[in-house]
Amino acid sequence: MPTPRDRQARVATWAAFFVQGLCFATLLTHVIDLQHAFGLSDGDLTLVLLLVPLIAGVGSVAAAPLAARYGSAPVLRLSQLAVCAVVVLMGWNGQLAGLYVLSAAFGLFVGAVDAAMNMQAVAVERRYGMSVLTGFHAVWSVGSMLGAGLNSAFRALEVDLAWAFSVPMVLGALVSLALLPRLYGAAEERVPQRAATGHAGEHAMEHAVGGTAENAGRNTAEHPGEDAPAGPPAREGRERTAPVRVPWRPIIPLCLAMAFLYVGDAAVSNYSTVYMEKALAASEWLVPLAYFAYQAAMLLARVPGDLAVRRHGPAPVVRAGAVVGALGALGVVIAPGPVVAVLAFGLVGVGLSVIAPQSFSAAGRLGAGAETAIARVNLFNYVGFVVGAAVVGTINDTVDVRTAFVPAVVLIALIVPLAGGFRPRPATAPAAS
């Protein structure tokens, strides 16, 4: 059973995901406002949107060695406060050069936060011994919905753009300062896996730490105060301190699924407001509701997501999600009006809801070197986002924003044959360098 300390760390990790969702939605639902404020052409807007995920990849990669050495908690605490500060400055900035500098800073710290908070989430899942990671991403959706909802309210009240950026970020910073000190420390993050319970698809989580025997995992879960057998812990200690080479082969399907997912997510996040305004001539208050519906539907699907994974296993759940997401994206392409479009964006959210958390969960089951595996999978988040922003932006510039969602339909559908890579299996310990 999870200890009070485990529950405390779980709440702190929920807080990190909530604030990250709030920050992300606060900025992205104001994309159209920034375009108007700085007189950006569609091409200039695409460059700004590309800058964020490109630099975020750097932040994600940098987070892996820092987390391996100091733990992910200090990386997460510092980076998340920096994200809040950058978004506030984005609202008060009046210079085009400042927009590019702040966009790069936002990307750098967002990348570090994304990697570090998922490391904490994987550590919580490891300590619980069952699927709980989708729930963290559900809380991310709550934060995103709040950000989009506040934007809609501020538009209706005609609140100044600077304050529309600042108010949510002050809230986010306060939540981070209050709860993130309770995250797992470096030693706690690396405690071996508890024995999993539930559906047979989860049984492979008993093998999540490479080289640890099944019975040793059960012993840890049932008798946490007792010393484990002498052999495996000694090996674990060497794996923790020695540099490890994490093989690419088991995470390639996860990386590709993450990239394809985020092509779709980039289309929705970056261009849902543009789509609603330019393709459908939606009323101003309706414009941010497409992104709100996307996140709301994602939340509703993520709440029972962990239960679905425990019951059916991750591979079938990911496969079904890809089918639903592709149908939703197709609905966006053919939507005749704002109401149908909002519903279609919601369907995309339902489909994509479980794919990212299950990618991180599968990477975390690699055992030693999990920080590197998680950071690599997270890197493809930005690969997909860059490709999505570039492709959608180019088609938007040359054809129209409705046609720009067609690549999302195709690539989300391609996740279906990749779903087998999410199937739990005994981990292989990475080789020491």
Coordinates of C-alpha atoms in Angstrom, one line a residue:
M1 CA 0.0 0.0 0.0
P2 CA 1.2 3.6 -0.6
T3 CA 2.6 5.4 2.4
P4 CA 1.5 8.9 3.5
R5 CA 4.8 10.1 2.0
D6 CA 3.8 8.6 -1.3
R7 CA 0.4 10.3 -1.2
Q8 CA 2.1 13.6 -0.3
A9 CA 4.4 13.3 -3.4
R10 CA 1.4 12.4 -5.5
V11 CA -0.4 15.6 -4.5
A12 CA 2.7 17.7 -5.2
T13 CA 3.1 16.1 -8.6
W14 CA -0.6 16.8 -9.3
A15 CA 0.2 20.5 -8.5
A16 CA 3.1 20.6 -11.0
F17 CA 0.9 19.2 -13.8
F18 CA -1.9 21.7 -12.9
V19 CA 0.4 24.7 -13.1
Q20 CA 2.1 23.5 -16.3
G21 CA -1.3 23.1 -18.0
L22 CA -2.4 26.5 -16.7
C23 CA 0.8 28.2 -18.1
F24 CA 0.6 26.4 -21.4
A25 CA -3.1 27.3 -22.1
T26 CA -2.6 30.9 -20.9
L27 CA 0.0 31.5 -23.5
L28 CA -1.4 29.4 -26.4
T29 CA -5.0 30.7 -26.2
H30 CA -3.5 34.2 -26.6
V31 CA -1.7 33.3 -29.8
I32 CA -4.1 35.2 -31.9
D33 CA -3.9 38.2 -29.5
L34 CA -0.1 38.3 -29.8
Q35 CA -0.4 38.1 -33.6
H36 CA -2.7 41.2 -33.6
A37 CA -0.6 43.0 -31.0
F38 CA 2.7 42.7 -32.9
G39 CA 1.2 42.8 -36.4
L40 CA 2.7 39.4 -37.2
S41 CA 2.0 37.8 -40.6
D42 CA 1.0 34.1 -40.6
G43 CA 4.6 33.3 -41.6
D44 CA 6.0 35.3 -38.7
L45 CA 3.6 33.6 -36.3
T46 CA 4.7 30.2 -37.5
L47 CA 8.3 31.1 -36.8
V48 CA 7.4 32.2 -33.2
L49 CA 5.5 28.9 -32.7
L50 CA 8.4 26.9 -34.0
L51 CA 10.9 28.6 -31.8
V52 CA 9.2 27.3 -28.6
P53 CA 9.3 23.6 -29.2
L54 CA 12.8 23.8 -30.8
I55 CA 14.2 25.3 -27.6
A56 CA 12.0 23.1 -25.4
G57 CA 13.9 20.1 -26.8
V58 CA 17.1 21.6 -25.5
G59 CA 15.4 22.1 -22.0
S60 CA 14.2 18.5 -22.0
V61 CA 17.6 17.1 -22.9
A62 CA 19.3 19.2 -20.3
A63 CA 16.9 18.1 -17.6
A64 CA 18.0 14.4 -17.9
P65 CA 21.6 14.7 -16.6
L66 CA 20.5 17.3 -14.0
A67 CA 17.8 15.0 -12.7
A68 CA 20.1 12.0 -12.7
R69 CA 22.5 13.9 -10.5
Y70 CA 20.4 16.0 -8.3
G71 CA 16.9 14.5 -8.6
S72 CA 14.1 15.9 -10.7
A73 CA 12.5 17.9 -7.9
P74 CA 14.9 20.9 -7.8
V75 CA 14.8 21.0 -11.6
L76 CA 11.0 21.1 -11.6
R77 CA 10.7 23.6 -8.8
L78 CA 13.1 26.2 -10.3
S79 CA 11.9 25.7 -13.9
Q80 CA 8.2 26.0 -13.2
L81 CA 8.6 29.3 -11.4
A82 CA 10.7 30.5 -14.3
V83 CA 7.9 29.5 -16.7
C84 CA 5.4 31.6 -14.7
A85 CA 7.7 34.6 -14.7
V86 CA 8.3 34.4 -18.4
V87 CA 4.6 34.2 -19.2
V88 CA 4.0 37.3 -17.1
L89 CA 6.7 39.2 -18.9
M90 CA 5.2 38.0 -22.2
G91 CA 2.0 39.9 -21.4
W92 CA 3.8 43.1 -20.5
N93 CA 6.3 43.0 -23.3
G94 CA 5.8 45.5 -26.1
Q95 CA 8.9 44.8 -28.3
L96 CA 9.0 42.3 -31.2
A97 CA 12.6 41.3 -30.2
G98 CA 11.4 40.7 -26.7
L99 CA 8.7 38.4 -28.0
Y100 CA 11.3 36.2 -29.6
V101 CA 13.6 36.2 -26.6
L102 CA 10.7 35.4 -24.2
S103 CA 9.4 32.7 -26.5
A104 CA 12.8 31.0 -26.4
A105 CA 13.0 31.3 -22.6
F106 CA 9.5 29.9 -22.3
G107 CA 10.5 26.9 -24.5
L108 CA 13.7 26.2 -22.5
F109 CA 12.0 26.1 -19.1
V110 CA 8.8 24.4 -20.4
G111 CA 11.0 21.6 -21.8
A112 CA 12.7 21.1 -18.4
V113 CA 9.4 21.1 -16.6
D114 CA 7.8 18.6 -18.9
A115 CA 10.7 16.2 -18.5
A116 CA 11.0 16.6 -14.7
M117 CA 7.3 16.4 -13.8
N118 CA 6.9 13.2 -15.8
M119 CA 10.0 11.8 -14.0
Q120 CA 8.2 12.5 -10.7
A121 CA 5.0 11.0 -12.1
V122 CA 6.8 7.8 -13.1
A123 CA 8.4 7.7 -9.6
V124 CA 4.9 7.9 -8.0
E125 CA 3.6 5.2 -10.3
R126 CA 6.6 3.0 -9.5
R127 CA 6.0 3.5 -5.7
Y128 CA 2.2 2.8 -6.1
G129 CA 2.9 -0.3 -8.2
M130 CA -0.1 0.3 -10.6
S131 CA -1.1 2.7 -13.4
V132 CA -1.7 6.2 -12.0
L133 CA 0.2 8.3 -14.5
T134 CA -2.8 9.2 -16.7
G135 CA -4.4 10.9 -13.7
F136 CA -1.5 13.4 -13.6
H137 CA -2.2 14.3 -17.2
A138 CA -5.9 14.7 -16.3
V139 CA -4.8 17.4 -13.8
W140 CA -2.8 19.0 -16.5
S141 CA -6.0 19.2 -18.5
V142 CA -7.7 20.9 -15.5
G143 CA -5.1 23.5 -15.5
S144 CA -5.4 24.0 -19.3
M145 CA -9.2 24.3 -19.0
L146 CA -8.8 26.9 -16.3
G147 CA -6.3 28.9 -18.5
A148 CA -8.6 28.7 -21.6
G149 CA -11.7 29.6 -19.4
L150 CA -10.0 32.6 -17.9
N151 CA -9.0 33.8 -21.3
S152 CA -12.6 33.5 -22.5
A153 CA -13.8 35.4 -19.4
F154 CA -11.2 38.1 -19.7
R155 CA -12.1 38.6 -23.4
A156 CA -15.8 39.1 -22.4
L157 CA -14.8 41.6 -19.7
E158 CA -12.2 43.3 -22.1
V159 CA -9.4 42.9 -19.5
D160 CA -6.1 44.3 -20.7
L161 CA -3.8 41.6 -22.2
A162 CA -1.0 42.2 -19.6
W163 CA -3.4 41.4 -16.7
A164 CA -4.9 38.5 -18.6
F165 CA -1.4 36.9 -18.7
S166 CA -0.4 37.9 -15.1
V167 CA -3.4 36.8 -13.0
P168 CA -3.2 33.1 -13.9
M169 CA 0.5 33.1 -13.5
V170 CA 0.4 34.5 -10.0
L171 CA -2.0 31.8 -9.1
G172 CA 0.3 29.2 -10.7
A173 CA 3.4 30.5 -8.8
L174 CA 1.6 30.4 -5.5
V175 CA 0.5 26.8 -6.0
S176 CA 4.1 25.8 -7.0
L177 CA 5.6 27.5 -4.0
A178 CA 3.1 25.9 -1.6
L179 CA 3.2 22.3 -2.8
L180 CA 6.3 21.5 -4.9
P181 CA 8.6 21.3 -1.9
R182 CA 6.8 18.0 -1.1
L183 CA 8.0 16.2 -4.3
Y184 CA 10.2 13.1 -4.0
G185 CA 13.9 13.7 -3.3
A186 CA 16.6 12.0 -5.4
A187 CA 16.9 8.9 -3.2
E188 CA 13.1 8.5 -3.0
E189 CA 12.7 8.6 -6.7
R190 CA 14.9 5.6 -7.2
V191 CA 13.2 3.3 -4.7
P192 CA 12.4 -0.1 -6.5
Q193 CA 9.0 -0.9 -8.0
R194 CA 6.2 -2.1 -5.8
A195 CA 4.4 -5.3 -6.9
A196 CA 1.6 -4.3 -9.3
T197 CA -2.0 -5.4 -8.8
G198 CA -4.9 -5.7 -11.1
H199 CA -5.1 -6.7 -14.8
A200 CA -2.5 -9.1 -16.2
G201 CA -1.4 -6.3 -18.5
E202 CA 0.1 -4.6 -15.5
H203 CA 2.0 -7.6 -14.2
A204 CA 5.1 -6.7 -16.2
M205 CA 5.4 -3.7 -13.9
E206 CA 6.8 -6.1 -11.3
H207 CA 9.8 -6.4 -13.5
A208 CA 10.2 -2.6 -14.0
V209 CA 13.6 -2.3 -12.4
G210 CA 16.1 -4.2 -14.7
G211 CA 17.7 -7.2 -13.0
T212 CA 15.3 -7.2 -10.0
A213 CA 13.6 -10.5 -9.3
E214 CA 9.8 -10.7 -9.1
N215 CA 9.9 -12.0 -5.5
A216 CA 12.2 -9.2 -4.5
G217 CA 9.6 -6.7 -5.8
R218 CA 6.9 -8.4 -3.8
N219 CA 9.1 -8.4 -0.7
T220 CA 9.6 -4.6 -1.1
A221 CA 5.9 -4.0 -1.4
E222 CA 4.8 -6.3 1.5
H223 CA 7.7 -5.5 3.9
P224 CA 9.0 -2.1 3.2
G225 CA 10.8 -1.9 6.5
E226 CA 12.9 -5.0 5.8
D227 CA 16.1 -5.3 3.9
A228 CA 15.9 -6.8 0.5
P229 CA 18.1 -9.8 -0.5
A230 CA 21.8 -8.9 -0.7
G231 CA 22.3 -9.6 -4.4
P232 CA 19.9 -7.4 -6.4
P233 CA 20.3 -4.2 -4.3
A234 CA 24.1 -4.2 -4.8
R235 CA 23.5 -4.4 -8.5
E236 CA 20.9 -1.6 -8.3
G237 CA 23.4 0.6 -6.5
R238 CA 26.0 0.2 -9.2
E239 CA 23.4 0.9 -11.9
R240 CA 22.4 4.1 -10.2
T241 CA 25.9 5.5 -9.9
A242 CA 27.4 4.3 -13.1
P243 CA 26.5 6.0 -16.4
V244 CA 24.2 3.8 -18.4
R245 CA 23.5 3.4 -22.1
V246 CA 19.8 3.3 -22.7
P247 CA 18.9 1.3 -25.9
W248 CA 16.7 3.1 -28.4
R249 CA 14.9 0.0 -29.8
P250 CA 12.3 -0.4 -27.1
I251 CA 11.4 3.3 -27.0
I252 CA 11.2 3.9 -30.8
P253 CA 7.4 3.1 -31.0
L254 CA 6.9 5.3 -28.0
C255 CA 8.8 8.2 -29.5
L256 CA 7.0 7.9 -32.9
A257 CA 3.6 7.7 -31.2
M258 CA 4.5 10.8 -29.1
A259 CA 5.6 12.7 -32.2
F260 CA 2.5 11.8 -34.2
L261 CA 0.3 12.7 -31.2
Y262 CA 1.9 16.1 -30.9
V263 CA 1.5 16.9 -34.6
G264 CA -2.2 16.7 -33.8
D265 CA -1.8 18.6 -30.5
A266 CA 0.2 21.3 -32.2
A267 CA -2.5 21.8 -34.8
V268 CA -5.1 22.2 -32.0
S269 CA -3.0 24.2 -29.6
N270 CA -1.5 26.6 -32.1
Y271 CA -4.3 26.9 -34.7
S272 CA -7.6 26.2 -33.0
T273 CA -8.2 29.9 -32.3
V274 CA -7.0 30.8 -35.8
Y275 CA -9.3 28.1 -37.3
M276 CA -12.3 29.3 -35.4
E277 CA -11.8 32.9 -36.4
K278 CA -10.7 32.6 -40.0
A279 CA -12.4 29.4 -41.2
L280 CA -15.7 29.6 -39.3
A281 CA -16.0 33.4 -38.5
A282 CA -16.9 32.4 -34.9
S283 CA -18.0 35.0 -32.4
E284 CA -15.1 36.4 -30.3
W285 CA -16.2 34.7 -27.1
L286 CA -16.4 31.3 -29.0
V287 CA -12.9 31.4 -30.3
P288 CA -11.1 30.0 -27.3
L289 CA -13.8 27.4 -26.6
A290 CA -12.4 25.1 -29.2
Y291 CA -9.2 24.6 -27.1
F292 CA -11.4 24.6 -24.0
A293 CA -13.5 21.7 -25.4
Y294 CA -10.3 19.9 -26.4
Q295 CA -8.9 20.0 -22.9
A296 CA -12.3 19.4 -21.2
A297 CA -12.8 16.2 -23.3
M298 CA -9.2 15.2 -22.6
L299 CA -9.9 15.6 -18.9
L300 CA -13.1 13.5 -19.0
A301 CA -11.3 10.7 -20.8
R302 CA -8.3 10.8 -18.5
V303 CA -10.2 10.5 -15.3
P304 CA -11.1 6.8 -15.9
G305 CA -8.0 6.3 -18.1
D306 CA -5.9 4.6 -15.4
L307 CA -8.8 2.2 -14.7
A308 CA -9.0 1.4 -18.4
V309 CA -5.3 0.7 -18.5
R310 CA -5.4 -1.6 -15.4
R311 CA -8.4 -3.5 -16.9
H312 CA -7.3 -3.9 -20.5
G313 CA -3.6 -3.0 -20.6
P314 CA -2.0 0.0 -22.3
A315 CA -1.7 -1.3 -25.9
P316 CA -5.5 -1.7 -26.6
V317 CA -6.3 1.6 -24.8
V318 CA -3.7 3.5 -27.0
R319 CA -5.0 1.8 -30.1
A320 CA -8.6 2.8 -29.4
G321 CA -7.5 6.3 -28.6
A322 CA -5.7 6.7 -31.9
V323 CA -8.8 5.7 -33.8
V324 CA -11.0 8.1 -31.9
G325 CA -8.5 11.0 -32.3
A326 CA -8.2 10.5 -36.0
L327 CA -12.0 10.6 -36.4
G328 CA -12.1 13.8 -34.4
A329 CA -9.4 15.5 -36.5
L330 CA -11.4 14.5 -39.6
G331 CA -14.4 16.1 -38.1
V332 CA -12.5 19.4 -37.7
V333 CA -11.6 19.3 -41.4
I334 CA -15.2 18.9 -42.5
A335 CA -17.0 20.9 -39.8
P336 CA -19.7 23.1 -41.3
G337 CA -19.9 25.5 -38.4
P338 CA -18.6 26.4 -34.9
V339 CA -20.7 24.0 -32.9
V340 CA -19.7 20.9 -34.9
A341 CA -16.1 22.1 -34.8
V342 CA -16.0 22.5 -31.0
L343 CA -17.5 19.0 -30.7
A344 CA -14.8 17.6 -33.1
F345 CA -12.0 19.3 -31.2
G346 CA -13.5 17.5 -28.1
L347 CA -13.4 14.2 -29.9
V348 CA -9.7 14.8 -30.7
G349 CA -9.1 15.4 -27.0
V350 CA -10.8 12.1 -26.0
G351 CA -8.7 10.1 -28.5
L352 CA -5.3 11.7 -27.6
S353 CA -5.9 11.7 -23.9
V354 CA -4.1 8.5 -22.9
I355 CA -1.3 8.3 -25.5
A356 CA 1.2 10.7 -23.9
P357 CA 0.9 9.4 -20.3
Q358 CA 1.2 5.8 -21.4
S359 CA 4.3 6.7 -23.5
F360 CA 6.0 8.1 -20.3
S361 CA 4.8 5.1 -18.3
A362 CA 6.2 2.6 -20.8
A363 CA 9.5 4.6 -20.8
G364 CA 9.6 4.5 -17.0
R365 CA 9.3 0.7 -17.0
L366 CA 12.8 0.5 -18.5
G367 CA 14.3 0.7 -15.0
A368 CA 17.9 2.0 -14.7
G369 CA 18.3 4.9 -17.0
A370 CA 14.6 5.7 -16.8
E371 CA 15.5 9.5 -16.6
T372 CA 17.2 9.3 -20.0
A373 CA 14.4 7.2 -21.5
I374 CA 11.7 9.7 -20.3
A375 CA 13.7 12.7 -21.5
R376 CA 14.0 11.0 -25.0
V377 CA 10.3 10.3 -25.2
N378 CA 9.6 13.8 -24.1
L379 CA 12.0 15.2 -26.8
F380 CA 9.7 13.7 -29.4
N381 CA 6.9 15.7 -27.9
Y382 CA 8.7 18.7 -29.3
V383 CA 9.7 16.9 -32.6
G384 CA 6.0 16.4 -33.2
F385 CA 5.2 19.9 -32.1
V386 CA 7.8 21.4 -34.4
V387 CA 6.6 19.3 -37.4
G388 CA 3.0 20.1 -36.6
A389 CA 3.6 23.8 -36.3
A390 CA 5.7 23.8 -39.5
V391 CA 3.3 21.7 -41.6
V392 CA 0.1 23.2 -40.3
G393 CA 1.6 26.7 -40.6
T394 CA 2.8 26.1 -44.2
I395 CA -0.5 24.7 -45.3
N396 CA -2.3 27.6 -43.6
D397 CA -0.2 30.1 -45.4
T398 CA -0.4 28.4 -48.8
V399 CA -3.9 26.9 -48.8
D400 CA -6.2 27.5 -45.8
V401 CA -6.4 26.7 -42.1
R402 CA -9.1 24.0 -42.6
T403 CA -6.9 21.9 -45.0
A404 CA -4.0 22.4 -42.5
F405 CA -5.6 19.8 -40.2
V406 CA -5.4 17.0 -42.8
P407 CA -1.9 15.9 -41.8
A408 CA -3.1 15.5 -38.2
V409 CA -5.8 13.0 -39.4
V410 CA -3.1 10.9 -41.1
L411 CA -0.5 10.9 -38.5
I412 CA -2.8 10.3 -35.5
A413 CA -4.1 7.2 -37.5
L414 CA -0.5 6.0 -37.8
I415 CA -0.4 5.5 -34.0
V416 CA -2.7 2.5 -34.4
P417 CA 0.0 0.1 -35.7
L418 CA 2.5 1.5 -33.1
A419 CA 0.3 0.5 -30.1
G420 CA 1.9 -2.9 -29.7
G421 CA 5.1 -1.1 -28.5
F422 CA 3.2 -0.1 -25.3
R423 CA 2.6 -3.7 -24.2
P424 CA 4.3 -4.2 -20.8
R425 CA 7.3 -6.6 -20.9
P426 CA 10.1 -7.5 -18.5
A427 CA 12.7 -4.7 -18.7
T428 CA 16.3 -5.3 -19.8
A429 CA 18.9 -3.5 -17.7
P430 CA 20.9 -0.9 -19.8
A431 CA 24.6 -1.6 -20.1
A432 CA 27.0 0.4 -18.0
S433 CA 29.2 2.8 -20.0

